[in-house]
């Protein structure tokens, strides 16, 4: 078997302050976070540049900054600095020595064994592990999506700007409904049901009259790092106007192009919404341009953005 085939990964986890074999990283069934979802997490991608035989982690600092923000909201005390979290991650990736794209899952949680959902008087801990991860959504063939009957959650209920483990029940309901209905993904509406918010675990962009439009942060979205990357690249590299504004459901049906973006989703074209074909059903030309630039950037092929790529060495 190939030295680092899927079967053999992951080998390690950072757990209780040290890197150990992942088979030994176990939590007690009484763990508070397991009972109540009292945890925050991140999803970070590491790209394998096969030509250079190098691994690059994309925007690692931005992800750890967001993890600390999520943790602050959830009163989880992370005892590591951003630099420490970055170096633990790089050490883990170095030990795994992936020769394919991978994904990092840092998870800070209430590790106490007490009954009761509360955020104080709890033991807390952090683990990190990595997995192999190829495409999460189709990147070449536009996907068919529906607008979910499940709306997104409001900030004063379960803050969508934080990546809280328990909030992903909302995403699971949306995604499952879409899959059961024969669609590949769901688009969700804001908590008031009035405007487009995002996908189950990805942000959304619409192209209309050569302009790029995306829902604003006050429509209950996660403030995606890929969303921010796409905005920067569209402005700087394609000279596009990017507008953050509310989008109505029916605007989706008449959009010229639609695509999802996210760490997992990357840049994924949408071919239809609720049975209405978007454009001619093929990947739109601007979506393709953005996708091409995105993949150059994440593999550290554009010097201008190399500060976003951290080499594993
Ligand atoms: N929205 C939700 C709900 C998500 O879970 C994700 C994935 N983290 C995104 C959007 C995209 O965010 P990012 O680009 O930072 O991965």
PDB file of C-alpha atoms in Angstrom, residues 22-146:
ATOM      1  CA  UNK A  22      -5.120   9.350  16.989  1.00  0.00           C
ATOM      2  CA  UNK A  23      -6.319   5.937  18.155  1.00  0.00           C
ATOM      3  CA  UNK A  24      -5.484   7.013  21.714  1.00  0.00           C
ATOM      4  CA  UNK A  25      -7.329  10.358  21.542  1.00  0.00           C
ATOM      5  CA  UNK A  26     -10.644   9.460  23.202  1.00  0.00           C
ATOM      6  CA  UNK A  27     -13.198  11.462  25.158  1.00  0.00           C
ATOM      7  CA  UNK A  28     -15.484  10.308  27.966  1.00  0.00           C
ATOM      8  CA  UNK A  29     -19.153   9.776  26.989  1.00  0.00           C
ATOM      9  CA  UNK A  30     -20.105  12.244  29.749  1.00  0.00           C
ATOM     10  CA  UNK A  31     -18.212  15.106  28.070  1.00  0.00           C
ATOM     11  CA  UNK A  32     -20.281  18.287  28.327  1.00  0.00           C
ATOM     12  CA  UNK A  33     -19.617  19.276  24.678  1.00  0.00           C
ATOM     13  CA  UNK A  34     -20.843  15.899  23.471  1.00  0.00           C
ATOM     14  CA  UNK A  35     -24.062  16.306  25.446  1.00  0.00           C
ATOM     15  CA  UNK A  36     -24.816  19.934  24.578  1.00  0.00           C
ATOM     16  CA  UNK A  37     -22.666  21.005  21.622  1.00  0.00           C
ATOM     17  CA  UNK A  38     -20.725  23.435  23.840  1.00  0.00           C
ATOM     18  CA  UNK A  39     -17.698  23.650  21.578  1.00  0.00           C
ATOM     19  CA  UNK A  40     -16.248  25.851  18.873  1.00  0.00           C
ATOM     20  CA  UNK A  41     -14.202  24.701  15.939  1.00  0.00           C
ATOM     21  CA  UNK A  42     -12.495  25.586  12.680  1.00  0.00           C
ATOM     22  CA  UNK A  43     -12.013  23.991   9.307  1.00  0.00           C
ATOM     23  CA  UNK A  44      -8.765  24.855   7.554  1.00  0.00           C
ATOM     24  CA  UNK A  45      -7.449  23.501   4.272  1.00  0.00           C
ATOM     25  CA  UNK A  46      -3.939  22.451   3.445  1.00  0.00           C
ATOM     26  CA  UNK A  47      -3.151  22.239  -0.283  1.00  0.00           C
ATOM     27  CA  UNK A  48      -0.685  19.839  -1.838  1.00  0.00           C
ATOM     28  CA  UNK A  49       1.220  21.530  -4.645  1.00  0.00           C
ATOM     29  CA  UNK A  50       2.326  18.383  -6.481  1.00  0.00           C
ATOM     30  CA  UNK A  51       4.690  20.186  -8.850  1.00  0.00           C
ATOM     31  CA  UNK A  52       6.662  21.667  -5.936  1.00  0.00           C
ATOM     32  CA  UNK A  53       6.001  18.699  -3.653  1.00  0.00           C
ATOM     33  CA  UNK A  54       4.992  21.111  -0.913  1.00  0.00           C
ATOM     34  CA  UNK A  55       2.015  21.522   1.391  1.00  0.00           C
ATOM     35  CA  UNK A  56       0.564  24.981   2.028  1.00  0.00           C
ATOM     36  CA  UNK A  57      -1.981  25.807   4.730  1.00  0.00           C
ATOM     37  CA  UNK A  58      -4.374  28.492   3.514  1.00  0.00           C
ATOM     38  CA  UNK A  59      -4.956  31.571   5.715  1.00  0.00           C
ATOM     39  CA  UNK A  60      -4.106  29.698   8.893  1.00  0.00           C
ATOM     40  CA  UNK A  61      -3.925  32.860  11.039  1.00  0.00           C
ATOM     41  CA  UNK A  62      -7.345  34.097   9.908  1.00  0.00           C
ATOM     42  CA  UNK A  63      -8.837  30.753  10.903  1.00  0.00           C
ATOM     43  CA  UNK A  64      -7.242  30.807  14.343  1.00  0.00           C
ATOM     44  CA  UNK A  65      -8.307  34.428  14.845  1.00  0.00           C
ATOM     45  CA  UNK A  66     -11.880  33.345  14.130  1.00  0.00           C
ATOM     46  CA  UNK A  67     -11.502  30.363  16.473  1.00  0.00           C
ATOM     47  CA  UNK A  68     -10.497  32.729  19.283  1.00  0.00           C
ATOM     48  CA  UNK A  69     -13.460  34.996  18.489  1.00  0.00           C
ATOM     49  CA  UNK A  70     -15.844  32.016  18.510  1.00  0.00           C
ATOM     50  CA  UNK A  71     -14.301  30.878  21.804  1.00  0.00           C
ATOM     51  CA  UNK A  72     -14.732  34.334  23.329  1.00  0.00           C
ATOM     52  CA  UNK A  73     -18.429  34.342  22.437  1.00  0.00           C
ATOM     53  CA  UNK A  74     -18.795  30.871  23.986  1.00  0.00           C
ATOM     54  CA  UNK A  75     -16.607  31.692  27.015  1.00  0.00           C
ATOM     55  CA  UNK A  76     -14.166  28.930  26.164  1.00  0.00           C
ATOM     56  CA  UNK A  77     -10.693  29.792  27.332  1.00  0.00           C
ATOM     57  CA  UNK A  78      -8.098  28.689  24.791  1.00  0.00           C
ATOM     58  CA  UNK A  79      -4.750  28.501  26.538  1.00  0.00           C
ATOM     59  CA  UNK A  80      -2.703  28.749  23.349  1.00  0.00           C
ATOM     60  CA  UNK A  81      -1.742  31.836  21.371  1.00  0.00           C
ATOM     61  CA  UNK A  82      -2.404  32.052  17.646  1.00  0.00           C
ATOM     62  CA  UNK A  83       1.295  31.438  16.983  1.00  0.00           C
ATOM     63  CA  UNK A  84       1.259  28.352  19.200  1.00  0.00           C
ATOM     64  CA  UNK A  85      -1.856  26.995  17.484  1.00  0.00           C
ATOM     65  CA  UNK A  86      -0.210  27.559  14.101  1.00  0.00           C
ATOM     66  CA  UNK A  87       2.971  25.759  15.094  1.00  0.00           C
ATOM     67  CA  UNK A  88       1.103  22.774  16.612  1.00  0.00           C
ATOM     68  CA  UNK A  89      -0.888  22.515  13.353  1.00  0.00           C
ATOM     69  CA  UNK A  90       2.230  22.642  11.208  1.00  0.00           C
ATOM     70  CA  UNK A  91       3.899  20.012  13.371  1.00  0.00           C
ATOM     71  CA  UNK A  92       0.887  17.699  13.004  1.00  0.00           C
ATOM     72  CA  UNK A  93       0.850  18.173   9.238  1.00  0.00           C
ATOM     73  CA  UNK A  94       4.573  17.571   9.047  1.00  0.00           C
ATOM     74  CA  UNK A  95       4.164  14.272  10.863  1.00  0.00           C
ATOM     75  CA  UNK A  96       1.274  13.176   8.627  1.00  0.00           C
ATOM     76  CA  UNK A  97       3.230  14.126   5.469  1.00  0.00           C
ATOM     77  CA  UNK A  98       0.190  14.209   3.201  1.00  0.00           C
ATOM     78  CA  UNK A  99       0.761  14.088  -0.542  1.00  0.00           C
ATOM     79  CA  UNK A 100      -2.785  15.225  -1.289  1.00  0.00           C
ATOM     80  CA  UNK A 101      -5.095  18.011  -0.075  1.00  0.00           C
ATOM     81  CA  UNK A 102      -5.964  17.791   3.581  1.00  0.00           C
ATOM     82  CA  UNK A 103      -8.138  19.507   6.158  1.00  0.00           C
ATOM     83  CA  UNK A 104      -7.459  20.567   9.727  1.00  0.00           C
ATOM     84  CA  UNK A 105     -10.053  20.447  12.480  1.00  0.00           C
ATOM     85  CA  UNK A 106      -9.194  22.423  15.640  1.00  0.00           C
ATOM     86  CA  UNK A 107     -11.871  21.948  18.300  1.00  0.00           C
ATOM     87  CA  UNK A 108     -12.093  23.786  21.631  1.00  0.00           C
ATOM     88  CA  UNK A 109     -14.677  22.356  23.978  1.00  0.00           C
ATOM     89  CA  UNK A 110     -16.178  22.023  27.406  1.00  0.00           C
ATOM     90  CA  UNK A 111     -14.441  18.857  28.464  1.00  0.00           C
ATOM     91  CA  UNK A 112     -15.953  18.597  31.957  1.00  0.00           C
ATOM     92  CA  UNK A 113     -18.193  15.650  32.824  1.00  0.00           C
ATOM     93  CA  UNK A 114     -20.928  17.687  34.468  1.00  0.00           C
ATOM     94  CA  UNK A 115     -24.592  17.530  33.532  1.00  0.00           C
ATOM     95  CA  UNK A 116     -26.203  20.825  32.500  1.00  0.00           C
ATOM     96  CA  UNK A 117     -25.739  23.233  29.607  1.00  0.00           C
ATOM     97  CA  UNK A 118     -23.740  26.207  30.847  1.00  0.00           C
ATOM     98  CA  UNK A 119     -20.621  27.990  29.756  1.00  0.00           C
ATOM     99  CA  UNK A 120     -19.007  28.680  33.113  1.00  0.00           C
ATOM    100  CA  UNK A 121     -17.518  26.448  35.813  1.00  0.00           C
ATOM    101  CA  UNK A 122     -16.497  23.905  33.222  1.00  0.00           C
ATOM    102  CA  UNK A 123     -13.220  22.251  32.357  1.00  0.00           C
ATOM    103  CA  UNK A 124     -12.131  23.139  28.856  1.00  0.00           C
ATOM    104  CA  UNK A 125      -9.697  21.679  26.401  1.00  0.00           C
ATOM    105  CA  UNK A 126      -8.625  21.780  22.770  1.00  0.00           C
ATOM    106  CA  UNK A 127      -7.763  19.109  20.245  1.00  0.00           C
ATOM    107  CA  UNK A 128      -6.619  19.252  16.643  1.00  0.00           C
ATOM    108  CA  UNK A 129      -6.595  16.529  14.024  1.00  0.00           C
ATOM    109  CA  UNK A 130      -6.280  16.431  10.253  1.00  0.00           C
ATOM    110  CA  UNK A 131      -7.931  14.379   7.505  1.00  0.00           C
ATOM    111  CA  UNK A 132      -7.468  13.875   3.785  1.00  0.00           C
ATOM    112  CA  UNK A 133     -10.053  15.991   1.926  1.00  0.00           C
ATOM    113  CA  UNK A 134     -10.651  16.246  -1.788  1.00  0.00           C
ATOM    114  CA  UNK A 135     -13.710  17.901  -3.317  1.00  0.00           C
ATOM    115  CA  UNK A 136     -16.569  18.575  -0.880  1.00  0.00           C
ATOM    116  CA  UNK A 137     -18.894  19.844  -3.622  1.00  0.00           C
ATOM    117  CA  UNK A 138     -18.505  19.352  -7.355  1.00  0.00           C
ATOM    118  CA  UNK A 139     -16.131  21.940  -8.812  1.00  0.00           C
ATOM    119  CA  UNK A 140     -16.648  21.380 -12.526  1.00  0.00           C
ATOM    120  CA  UNK A 141     -20.278  20.301 -12.912  1.00  0.00           C
ATOM    121  CA  UNK A 142     -22.717  22.908 -11.543  1.00  0.00           C
ATOM    122  CA  UNK A 143     -24.833  21.508  -8.721  1.00  0.00           C
ATOM    123  CA  UNK A 144     -28.598  21.553  -8.283  1.00  0.00           C
ATOM    124  CA  UNK A 145     -29.746  23.228  -5.092  1.00  0.00           C
ATOM    125  CA  UNK A 146     -32.998  24.122  -3.353  1.00  0.00           C
TER     126      UNK A 146
END
